[in-house]
Coordinates of C-alpha atoms in Angstrom, one line a residue:
Chain A
M1 CA 89.6 72.7 115.2
P2 CA 91.0 75.2 117.7
Q3 CA 94.7 76.0 117.5
T4 CA 96.6 74.0 120.1
P5 CA 99.1 75.9 122.3
T6 CA 102.6 74.5 122.4
R7 CA 103.4 75.8 125.8
P8 CA 101.5 75.7 129.1
P9 CA 99.1 78.7 129.6
N10 CA 100.9 81.6 131.1
A11 CA 100.2 85.1 132.3
G12 CA 99.3 86.3 128.8
L13 CA 96.8 83.5 128.4
L14 CA 95.2 84.4 131.8
A15 CA 95.1 88.0 130.8
L16 CA 93.4 87.0 127.5
L17 CA 90.8 85.0 129.5
L18 CA 90.1 87.9 131.8
G19 CA 89.8 90.2 128.8
L20 CA 87.1 88.0 127.2
G21 CA 84.4 89.3 129.3
A22 CA 82.8 92.7 128.7
A23 CA 79.7 94.3 130.1
L24 CA 76.8 95.1 127.8
P25 CA 73.7 97.2 128.5
V26 CA 71.1 95.9 130.9
A27 CA 68.6 93.4 129.5
S28 CA 65.6 91.5 130.9
L29 CA 66.9 89.0 133.5
P30 CA 65.6 85.5 134.0
N31 CA 65.2 84.4 137.6
P32 CA 67.9 82.2 139.2
A33 CA 65.6 79.1 139.4
T34 CA 65.1 79.2 135.7
L35 CA 68.8 79.6 134.9
Y36 CA 69.6 76.8 137.3
Q37 CA 67.1 74.5 135.6
R38 CA 68.4 75.4 132.1
S39 CA 72.0 74.9 133.1
L40 CA 71.2 71.4 134.4
Q41 CA 69.6 70.5 131.1
A42 CA 72.2 72.0 128.8
D43 CA 74.3 68.9 128.3
D44 CA 71.2 66.8 127.5
L45 CA 70.1 69.1 124.8
Y46 CA 73.2 70.7 123.1
S47 CA 76.3 69.4 121.4
Y48 CA 79.4 71.5 121.4
R49 CA 83.2 71.6 121.3
G50 CA 85.4 74.2 123.1
R51 CA 88.7 74.9 124.6
Q52 CA 88.5 75.0 128.3
I53 CA 91.1 76.3 130.7
T54 CA 91.2 75.5 134.4
T55 CA 93.4 77.8 136.4
Y56 CA 94.5 77.1 140.0
W57 CA 95.1 80.5 141.4
R58 CA 97.0 79.5 144.4
T59 CA 99.9 78.2 142.3
G60 CA 99.1 80.0 139.0
R61 CA 99.1 76.7 137.2
A62 CA 96.7 75.9 134.5
V63 CA 95.3 72.9 132.6
A64 CA 94.0 73.4 129.1
V65 CA 91.8 70.8 127.4
I66 CA 89.4 70.5 124.5
V67 CA 86.0 69.4 125.6
S68 CA 83.8 67.7 122.9
H69 CA 80.3 66.9 123.9
R70 CA 77.6 65.2 121.8
A71 CA 74.2 65.3 123.5
P72 CA 73.2 63.7 125.7
T73 CA 76.0 61.5 127.0
L74 CA 79.0 61.4 124.7
R75 CA 82.0 63.3 126.0
R76 CA 85.7 63.6 125.2
I77 CA 88.5 65.5 126.9
D78 CA 91.8 66.1 125.1
Y79 CA 94.6 67.6 127.1
L80 CA 96.6 70.4 125.5
A81 CA 98.7 71.6 128.4
P82 CA 100.7 71.4 130.5
D83 CA 103.3 69.6 128.4
A84 CA 103.5 66.7 130.7
Q85 CA 99.8 65.9 130.1
R86 CA 99.6 66.9 126.5
G87 CA 98.1 64.1 124.4
R88 CA 96.1 62.5 127.2
C89 CA 92.6 61.8 126.3
V90 CA 89.4 60.7 128.2
A91 CA 86.5 59.6 126.1
E92 CA 83.1 58.3 127.2
D93 CA 80.3 56.9 125.0
G94 CA 77.7 56.7 127.8
A95 CA 78.4 53.1 128.7
Q96 CA 82.2 52.8 128.6
E97 CA 85.1 55.1 129.3
W98 CA 88.6 55.1 127.9
Q99 CA 91.6 57.0 129.3
Y100 CA 94.7 57.1 127.1
D101 CA 98.1 58.1 128.5
P102 CA 100.6 58.6 125.6
R103 CA 103.5 58.8 128.0
H104 CA 103.1 55.2 129.0
R105 CA 101.1 54.2 125.9
Q106 CA 98.5 52.9 128.2
L107 CA 94.8 52.7 127.5
L108 CA 92.6 52.3 130.6
H109 CA 89.1 50.9 129.8
R110 CA 86.2 50.5 132.1
R111 CA 82.4 50.0 131.9
L112 CA 80.5 52.8 133.5
A113 CA 78.1 52.0 136.3
P114 CA 74.5 53.1 135.8
N115 CA 73.9 56.5 137.3
A116 CA 72.7 55.8 140.9
E117 CA 72.2 59.5 141.6
A118 CA 68.7 60.8 142.0
V119 CA 69.5 63.9 140.0
A120 CA 65.9 64.0 138.8
D121 CA 64.8 65.7 142.0
A122 CA 66.1 69.1 140.7
A123 CA 63.5 71.0 142.6
E124 CA 64.6 69.4 145.9
R125 CA 68.3 70.1 145.1
Y126 CA 67.5 73.7 144.4
D127 CA 65.7 74.0 147.7
L128 CA 68.8 72.6 149.4
L129 CA 71.0 75.0 147.5
R130 CA 68.8 77.9 148.5
A131 CA 68.9 76.8 152.1
N132 CA 72.7 77.2 152.2
Y133 CA 73.3 79.9 149.6
V134 CA 71.9 83.0 148.1
L135 CA 71.6 83.1 144.3
Q136 CA 71.6 86.3 142.4
V137 CA 71.5 87.2 138.7
L138 CA 73.6 90.3 138.2
P139 CA 71.6 93.1 136.6
Q140 CA 73.9 93.4 133.6
S141 CA 74.0 91.4 130.4
R142 CA 77.5 90.3 129.5
T143 CA 79.5 88.4 126.9
W144 CA 81.9 85.6 127.4
A145 CA 83.7 83.8 124.6
D146 CA 81.7 86.0 122.1
R147 CA 78.4 84.7 123.5
K148 CA 75.7 86.5 125.6
V149 CA 75.8 85.2 129.1
F150 CA 74.1 85.8 132.5
L151 CA 76.3 86.2 135.5
V152 CA 75.0 84.4 138.6
T153 CA 76.6 84.8 142.0
I154 CA 76.2 82.2 144.7
T155 CA 76.9 83.5 148.2
R156 CA 77.2 81.4 151.4
R157 CA 74.5 82.2 153.9
S158 CA 76.8 81.3 156.7
D159 CA 79.4 84.1 156.2
R160 CA 78.0 85.9 153.2
T161 CA 81.1 85.3 151.2
T162 CA 81.0 84.3 147.5
A163 CA 81.1 80.6 146.8
R164 CA 80.7 80.5 143.0
R165 CA 80.2 82.8 140.1
L166 CA 78.7 81.3 137.0
W167 CA 78.6 82.7 133.5
I168 CA 75.6 81.0 132.0
D169 CA 75.1 81.0 128.2
A170 CA 71.9 82.9 127.5
A171 CA 70.9 80.7 124.5
T172 CA 71.7 77.2 125.8
G173 CA 72.2 77.4 129.6
L174 CA 75.7 76.0 129.3
V175 CA 78.1 77.2 132.0
L176 CA 80.8 78.9 130.0
K177 CA 82.8 80.1 132.9
R178 CA 82.8 79.4 136.6
E179 CA 84.8 80.6 139.5
N180 CA 85.1 78.6 142.7
Y181 CA 85.9 80.5 145.9
R182 CA 87.3 79.1 149.1
E183 CA 85.7 79.6 152.5
G184 CA 86.5 83.2 153.3
G185 CA 85.7 84.3 149.7
K186 CA 89.2 83.9 148.2
L187 CA 89.2 82.8 144.5
A188 CA 90.4 79.2 144.3
L189 CA 90.0 78.3 140.7
T190 CA 88.5 79.3 137.4
V191 CA 87.2 76.9 134.8
A192 CA 86.4 78.7 131.5
Y193 CA 85.9 78.1 127.9
S194 CA 88.0 80.4 125.8
D195 CA 86.0 79.5 122.7
V196 CA 83.0 77.2 122.1
S197 CA 81.3 76.1 119.0
F198 CA 77.8 74.6 118.9
H199 CA 78.2 73.6 115.2
A200 CA 81.4 71.6 115.3
P201 CA 81.1 68.2 113.6
L202 CA 81.1 65.5 116.3
P203 CA 81.1 62.1 114.7
R204 CA 80.3 59.3 117.1
A205 CA 83.6 57.5 116.3
Q206 CA 85.4 60.3 118.3
F207 CA 83.9 59.1 121.5
T208 CA 85.4 55.7 121.5
L209 CA 89.1 54.9 121.8
S210 CA 88.7 51.2 121.3
A211 CA 90.7 51.4 118.0
L212 CA 93.8 52.4 120.1
A213 CA 93.8 49.0 121.8
K214 CA 94.7 47.4 118.6
R215 CA 97.7 49.6 118.0
P216 CA 101.1 48.0 118.5
G217 CA 102.8 49.0 121.7
V218 CA 99.6 50.2 123.4
K219 CA 98.9 48.4 126.6
T220 CA 95.2 48.1 127.5
V221 CA 94.3 47.8 131.1
E222 CA 90.7 46.7 132.0
E223 CA 89.5 48.2 135.2
K224 CA 87.3 46.0 137.3
P225 CA 83.8 47.5 137.4
S226 CA 82.9 48.9 140.8
G227 CA 79.6 47.0 140.7
E228 CA 77.8 49.9 142.3
I229 CA 74.5 48.9 143.8
P230 CA 72.2 51.9 144.7
V231 CA 70.9 51.8 148.3
S232 CA 67.7 53.6 149.2
L233 CA 68.2 56.3 151.9
G234 CA 65.8 54.4 154.2
A235 CA 67.9 51.2 154.0
V236 CA 71.3 52.8 154.6
A237 CA 71.3 52.2 158.3
N238 CA 70.6 48.5 157.8
Q239 CA 73.9 47.9 155.9
F240 CA 76.7 45.9 157.4
G241 CA 74.3 44.2 159.7
G242 CA 73.1 47.4 161.2
A243 CA 76.6 48.7 162.0
A244 CA 76.6 51.4 159.3
R245 CA 76.6 55.0 160.3
A246 CA 74.1 57.0 158.3
P247 CA 73.5 60.5 159.7
A248 CA 70.8 62.2 157.6
R249 CA 72.6 65.5 157.9
L250 CA 76.2 66.7 158.5
A251 CA 76.0 70.4 159.4
G252 CA 74.4 72.0 156.3
Y253 CA 74.9 68.9 154.2
R254 CA 72.1 66.4 153.5
L255 CA 72.4 62.7 152.6
V256 CA 71.3 62.7 149.0
S257 CA 72.2 59.2 147.7
A258 CA 74.0 56.0 148.7
A259 CA 75.4 52.9 147.1
L260 CA 77.3 49.8 147.9
T261 CA 80.5 49.4 145.8
H262 CA 83.6 47.2 145.6
E263 CA 81.8 43.9 145.9
R264 CA 79.4 45.3 148.4
K265 CA 82.2 45.9 150.9
T266 CA 82.2 49.7 150.7
L267 CA 79.2 51.9 151.5
H268 CA 79.4 55.2 149.7
L269 CA 77.2 57.9 151.3
R270 CA 76.9 61.2 149.4
Y271 CA 76.2 64.4 151.2
S272 CA 75.4 67.7 149.4
D273 CA 74.8 71.2 150.5
G274 CA 73.3 71.9 147.1
L275 CA 76.6 72.9 145.6
T276 CA 79.4 70.8 147.0
L277 CA 79.4 67.0 147.4
V278 CA 81.1 65.3 150.3
S279 CA 81.5 61.5 150.3
L280 CA 81.6 59.3 153.3
F281 CA 83.0 55.9 152.6
E282 CA 82.4 53.2 155.2
Q283 CA 84.2 49.8 155.2
R284 CA 84.0 47.0 157.7
R285 CA 87.3 46.4 159.4
T286 CA 88.7 42.9 159.2
Q287 CA 91.4 43.4 161.7
L288 CA 90.0 45.0 164.8
R289 CA 93.2 44.6 166.8
R290 CA 95.3 46.8 164.7
P291 CA 94.7 50.1 162.8
T292 CA 93.6 49.9 159.2
R293 CA 96.5 50.5 156.8
V294 CA 96.4 53.4 154.5
P295 CA 98.8 54.6 151.7
P296 CA 102.1 55.1 153.4
T297 CA 102.4 58.8 152.6
M298 CA 99.1 59.8 154.1
R299 CA 99.9 62.1 157.0
P300 CA 98.9 61.1 160.5
T301 CA 96.4 63.5 162.1
R302 CA 93.7 63.7 164.7
V303 CA 90.0 63.4 163.8
G304 CA 88.2 64.6 166.8
R305 CA 89.5 62.4 169.6
R306 CA 90.7 59.6 167.3
D307 CA 93.9 59.0 165.4
G308 CA 93.5 59.3 161.7
Y309 CA 95.2 60.3 158.5
V310 CA 94.8 63.2 156.0
A311 CA 95.6 63.3 152.3
R312 CA 95.1 65.7 149.5
H313 CA 94.5 65.1 145.8
S314 CA 94.0 68.0 143.5
A315 CA 91.5 70.2 145.3
L316 CA 90.2 67.3 147.3
T317 CA 90.9 66.7 151.0
A318 CA 90.4 63.2 152.5
L319 CA 90.3 62.2 156.1
N320 CA 90.5 58.5 157.2
W321 CA 90.0 57.0 160.6
D322 CA 88.9 53.9 162.4
A323 CA 85.7 54.1 164.3
G324 CA 84.9 50.8 166.1
P325 CA 84.1 48.1 163.6
L326 CA 84.2 50.6 160.7
N327 CA 86.9 52.4 158.8
L328 CA 85.6 55.8 157.6
T329 CA 86.9 58.0 154.8
L330 CA 85.5 61.5 154.3
M331 CA 86.4 63.5 151.3
G332 CA 85.3 66.6 149.5
E333 CA 86.5 69.9 147.9
V334 CA 86.1 71.8 151.2
A335 CA 88.6 73.3 153.5
E336 CA 90.4 70.8 155.7
S337 CA 89.1 72.5 158.9
A338 CA 85.5 72.3 157.6
L339 CA 86.0 68.7 156.7
R340 CA 87.3 67.9 160.2
G341 CA 84.1 69.4 161.6
L342 CA 82.0 67.2 159.4
A343 CA 84.1 64.2 160.3
V344 CA 83.4 64.7 164.0
E345 CA 79.7 64.9 163.3
A346 CA 79.8 61.7 161.2
D347 CA 81.6 60.0 164.1
R348 CA 79.0 60.8 166.7
Chain B
M1 CA 78.8 48.0 94.2
N2 CA 75.1 48.2 95.1
T3 CA 75.4 47.3 98.7
H4 CA 77.1 49.7 101.2
P5 CA 80.7 48.8 102.0
H6 CA 81.3 47.5 105.6
E7 CA 83.1 49.7 108.1
E8 CA 86.2 47.4 107.7
Q9 CA 86.1 48.0 104.0
L10 CA 85.9 51.8 104.4
S11 CA 88.8 51.7 106.9
A12 CA 90.8 49.6 104.5
Y13 CA 89.9 51.9 101.6
M14 CA 91.1 54.8 103.7
D15 CA 94.4 53.0 104.5
G16 CA 94.9 52.0 100.8
R17 CA 94.8 48.4 101.8
L18 CA 92.2 47.3 99.1
D19 CA 93.3 46.0 95.8
T20 CA 92.8 48.0 92.6
A21 CA 89.4 46.5 91.7
Q22 CA 88.0 46.8 95.2
T23 CA 89.3 50.4 95.5
R24 CA 87.5 51.3 92.3
Q25 CA 84.3 49.6 93.5
V26 CA 84.3 51.5 96.8
A27 CA 85.2 54.8 95.1
R28 CA 82.4 54.4 92.7
H29 CA 80.0 53.7 95.5
L30 CA 81.2 56.6 97.5
N31 CA 80.7 58.8 94.5
A32 CA 77.0 58.0 94.5
C33 CA 76.3 57.4 98.2
P34 CA 76.1 60.4 100.6
T35 CA 75.6 58.1 103.6
C36 CA 78.9 56.3 103.0
R37 CA 80.7 59.6 102.3
K38 CA 79.5 60.8 105.6
A39 CA 80.7 57.6 107.3
L40 CA 84.1 57.9 105.6
G41 CA 84.3 61.6 106.8
A42 CA 83.7 60.5 110.3
F43 CA 86.4 57.8 110.1
Q44 CA 88.9 60.3 108.7
Q45 CA 88.1 62.8 111.5
A46 CA 88.5 60.1 114.2
R47 CA 91.8 59.1 112.7
L48 CA 93.0 62.7 112.7
L49 CA 92.1 63.0 116.3
L50 CA 93.8 59.7 117.2
R51 CA 96.9 60.7 115.4
G52 CA 97.4 63.5 118.0
L53 CA 97.5 60.9 120.7
D54 CA 100.8 59.4 119.7
A55 CA 103.3 58.9 122.4
P56 CA 106.3 61.3 122.5
A57 CA 109.2 60.2 120.3
S58 CA 111.9 58.1 121.9
P59 CA 114.6 60.1 123.8
G60 CA 116.6 62.3 121.6
P61 CA 120.4 62.2 121.0
D62 CA 121.0 64.5 124.0
F63 CA 119.0 62.4 126.4
W64 CA 121.8 60.3 127.9
A65 CA 124.3 63.1 127.9
D66 CA 121.7 65.2 129.8
A67 CA 121.0 62.3 132.2
Y68 CA 124.7 61.9 132.8
R69 CA 125.1 65.6 133.5
R70 CA 122.3 65.4 136.0
L71 CA 123.9 62.5 137.8
R72 CA 127.0 64.7 138.3
V73 CA 125.1 67.9 139.2
E74 CA 122.9 66.1 141.7
G75 CA 126.0 64.6 143.3
N76 CA 124.8 61.0 142.6
A77 CA 127.7 60.1 140.4
P78 CA 129.8 57.2 141.9
R79 CA 132.9 58.4 143.6
T80 CA 134.9 55.9 141.6
L81 CA 134.0 57.5 138.3
R82 CA 137.0 56.7 136.2
A83 CA 138.4 58.3 133.1
G84 CA 137.2 56.7 130.0
W85 CA 133.6 56.1 131.3
T86 CA 131.9 58.2 128.6
P87 CA 128.2 59.0 128.8
R88 CA 127.5 56.2 126.3
R89 CA 129.3 53.7 128.5
W90 CA 127.6 55.0 131.6
A91 CA 124.2 54.5 129.9
A92 CA 125.1 51.0 128.9
G93 CA 126.2 50.3 132.5
L94 CA 123.1 51.8 134.0
A95 CA 120.9 49.8 131.6
A96 CA 122.7 46.6 132.5
A97 CA 122.3 47.4 136.2
A98 CA 118.6 48.2 135.7
L99 CA 118.1 44.8 134.0
I100 CA 119.8 43.0 136.8
A101 CA 117.8 44.9 139.4
A102 CA 114.6 44.1 137.5
A103 CA 115.5 40.4 137.2
V104 CA 116.1 40.2 141.0
V105 CA 113.5 42.6 142.3
T106 CA 110.5 41.9 140.0
P107 CA 109.8 38.3 141.2
L108 CA 109.9 39.6 144.8
A109 CA 107.6 42.6 144.1
T110 CA 105.2 40.9 141.7
P111 CA 102.3 39.2 143.6
G112 CA 102.1 35.5 143.1
P113 CA 98.9 33.7 142.4
M114 CA 98.0 33.9 146.1
Q115 CA 99.2 37.4 146.5
K116 CA 96.7 39.8 145.0
P117 CA 97.5 43.5 145.2
P118 CA 95.3 45.2 147.8
S119 CA 92.1 46.7 146.4
A120 CA 90.0 49.4 148.0
V121 CA 88.6 46.8 150.4
E122 CA 91.2 44.1 150.5
S123 CA 91.8 43.0 154.1
D124 CA 92.7 45.9 156.3
F125 CA 94.0 48.3 153.6
V126 CA 92.2 51.3 152.3
D127 CA 93.1 52.3 148.7
V128 CA 92.3 56.0 148.8
S129 CA 92.9 56.5 145.1
S130 CA 90.0 54.1 144.4
L131 CA 87.8 56.1 146.7
V132 CA 88.8 59.4 145.0
R133 CA 87.7 58.0 141.7
A134 CA 84.3 57.0 143.1
H135 CA 83.9 60.4 144.7
A136 CA 84.8 62.2 141.5
A137 CA 82.4 60.2 139.5
S138 CA 79.6 61.0 141.9
A139 CA 80.6 64.7 142.1
A140 CA 80.5 65.0 138.3
R141 CA 76.9 64.0 138.3
Q142 CA 75.8 66.6 140.8
P143 CA 73.8 69.7 139.7
L144 CA 76.1 72.6 138.8
A145 CA 79.1 70.3 139.0
D146 CA 82.2 70.7 136.8
P147 CA 82.0 67.3 135.1
D148 CA 85.1 67.8 133.1
R149 CA 87.3 68.8 136.0
Q150 CA 85.9 65.9 138.1
T151 CA 86.8 63.6 135.2
M152 CA 90.3 65.1 135.1
I153 CA 90.6 64.5 138.9
A154 CA 89.5 60.9 138.5
A155 CA 91.8 60.4 135.5
D156 CA 94.8 62.0 137.2
V157 CA 94.6 60.1 140.5
D158 CA 97.1 57.5 139.4
D159 CA 99.6 60.3 138.8
F160 CA 99.4 61.1 142.5
P161 CA 100.1 57.9 144.3
E162 CA 101.5 59.7 147.2
L163 CA 98.3 61.6 147.7
D164 CA 100.0 64.2 149.8
G165 CA 100.5 67.9 149.6
A166 CA 104.1 67.8 148.2
A167 CA 103.1 65.6 145.3
V168 CA 100.1 67.8 144.6
E169 CA 102.3 70.9 144.4
V170 CA 104.9 69.3 142.1
D171 CA 102.3 68.4 139.6
G172 CA 100.6 71.7 139.8
H173 CA 97.2 70.7 141.2
A174 CA 97.3 72.6 144.4
S175 CA 94.8 72.1 147.1
D176 CA 93.0 75.2 146.3
T177 CA 90.2 74.8 148.7
D178 CA 92.7 74.4 151.6
A179 CA 92.4 77.0 154.2
A180 CA 96.1 77.7 154.4
P181 CA 97.2 81.2 153.3

């Protein structure tokens, strides 16, 4: 069991992280397509436990967690830092998920919807990725967290700036470190394992928190299932009596999957550029005479020529606006200006 | 004991809740059965992990004094603060006021049987938090995604009811993909 830090990660920790990587002599390099394929399969094949640190470079803040994964679907995240989140835990056994918040002694439980994503089409996704980005395996073998890794850079074709750098474990394909860059090539965040073990004991009982529900003082909250119903791409335009908007493309993004959620009242369209997912949520308006209400602290803004709202959560940006009989929400981890451009396209 | 003990029995054995005869029986069985020893090991491991999830202890002895100091520092102390109102009495007063407020406000704020709280699609209201969770769940399933970070985003969304930039900054999850300098 790794030692748990008692204070939030600081500059020393970040320096340690940066110091973990070291270049080794050149070795034979796999091609990017092979590495991509292997990284997609890593979680299905390998069980591991490691300490992972996410650093948000703009604010210098960091979140440290222990990730436990038992192949193929059991997963658990234990928060170590910052102090305000220490003790939080998210566990998933493939069919159910628990989130425990020790501050409020609250256990949130929900049944997971079946995976509606067509992730099986890896070759198609890889083509999409290559259409928007250039992948390159750097001609140097390296180590990260005491393991041999290949460093893959993913560069945007549009402006030739770096979008991602991935340190992929040579033996398993697991991504041990990743750097996400903003448009313009500025480093936004780093997600990195400081240590990882593929031999840690991972008993099944770790991946369920149902025992906590019986503890005195713990409040269990059952979340209503979203009731997600996959919609084939060909049938998207027929939803809401034909009123749904279903552009097949938004700039470099392509519609990759769709589902009806929230008792069939929300249509969730997922657009991908091969690397980043953008969601377009469509809901039928029930009050056409007045604007749809949003959480009160969303900021008013303009979406093209329409009035709308903008909000941010973590690295996500969300835009919401009324468009005739529909209310649309577009969100993704992309710059607000880029998201606005996509919103205007979605509204055409 | 020829048959394997049930999970409940193993759990009770671990807690010391079995009587002497039962404890001996289970111990004897464990001595001879590697499968049950393994199961017991898993139980013990799970318990150790759960132990780390305990809530922080109740406020320490300095809590109220500190709260009182803050009231004064932040200029929120009532102007009619009188001598003799010690931190302890202030705490009692605040607690009583909170109880009264709760008694008055709660029935107004709590939805009645016909007043359901708005969901993501209830009437003309959009619950963006619910949509963030749906997006994060989908994003976690994408190729080359960061499943753990997406899970964290989905799990944290209730901590950010404001969903605005200020709230994000306070909790340290800056909008790092934002184009602002």
